[in-house]
């Protein structure tokens, strides 16, 4: 799993190491807040789920660095701030 992070194709796919880190962090927050995985994978490891979602082009960052999903007509996944404000 972590070997995949060292491969240049996944870094180039999302536009660089910083964007990859941002995408992973935002998607992990969404998964931990209850979002469902967008891929079928035989693992409960959320990092593996996120990496597979990236490889299958299921998630990406838009131009404002918001997390988006390719499913359901390109719906934006709530940011951490939006998730936290919903709980208040």
XYZ file of C-alpha atoms in Angstrom:
88
model
C 0.000 0.000 0.000
C 2.594 2.590 0.999
C 4.725 1.515 -1.960
C 1.975 2.927 -4.187
C 2.636 6.380 -2.721
C 6.221 6.198 -3.953
C 5.167 5.503 -7.533
C 5.302 8.556 -9.770
C 2.106 7.721 -11.670
C -0.157 8.351 -8.673
C 1.685 11.587 -7.848
C 1.385 12.809 -11.433
C -2.231 11.662 -11.627
C -3.326 14.138 -8.955
C -0.887 16.924 -9.796
C 1.934 16.569 -7.290
C 2.838 15.376 -3.817
C 1.100 18.240 -2.020
C -2.172 17.642 -3.859
C -1.898 13.902 -3.240
C -1.425 14.524 0.467
C -4.359 16.947 0.528
C -6.612 14.549 -1.377
C -5.765 11.633 0.900
C -6.324 13.696 4.042
C -9.668 15.074 2.905
C -10.952 11.699 1.778
C -9.861 10.004 5.005
C -11.784 12.646 6.960
C -14.869 11.983 4.836
C -14.579 8.202 5.277
C -14.099 8.569 9.026
C -17.178 10.791 9.136
C -19.277 8.050 7.548
C -18.909 8.404 3.773
C -19.121 5.129 1.918
C -16.233 3.814 -0.175
C -16.618 4.413 -3.906
C -14.790 1.206 -4.817
C -15.223 -2.433 -3.974
C -12.133 -3.668 -2.203
C -11.527 -6.533 0.199
C -10.073 -4.338 2.920
C -11.231 -2.220 5.808
C -8.018 -0.194 5.647
C -9.177 3.318 4.764
C -5.836 4.295 3.246
C -6.062 1.365 0.817
C -9.625 2.426 -0.043
C -8.526 6.007 -0.755
C -5.609 4.905 -2.924
C -7.875 2.607 -4.924
C -10.406 5.427 -5.362
C -7.628 7.623 -6.740
C -6.353 4.899 -9.073
C -9.877 4.316 -10.414
C -10.470 8.072 -10.905
C -13.326 8.078 -8.395
C -12.066 11.099 -6.436
C -10.076 14.202 -7.266
C -9.434 17.750 -6.086
C -11.144 20.555 -7.980
C -9.459 23.870 -8.741
C -10.290 25.159 -5.248
C -8.787 22.043 -3.598
C -12.201 20.708 -2.617
C -12.654 16.957 -2.721
C -14.923 15.766 -5.520
C -16.192 12.388 -6.578
C -16.668 11.249 -10.145
C -19.793 9.332 -9.108
C -23.262 10.845 -8.955
C -22.627 13.621 -11.440
C -19.471 15.033 -9.845
C -20.891 15.772 -6.412
C -18.618 17.603 -4.004
C -17.873 15.721 -0.810
C -18.267 17.873 2.267
C -15.133 19.452 3.591
C -14.037 18.862 7.153
C -15.310 22.313 8.172
C -18.739 21.588 6.695
C -18.893 18.220 8.440
C -17.995 19.795 11.775
C -20.525 22.629 11.398
C -23.294 20.082 10.660
C -22.641 18.454 14.029
C -23.092 21.667 15.978
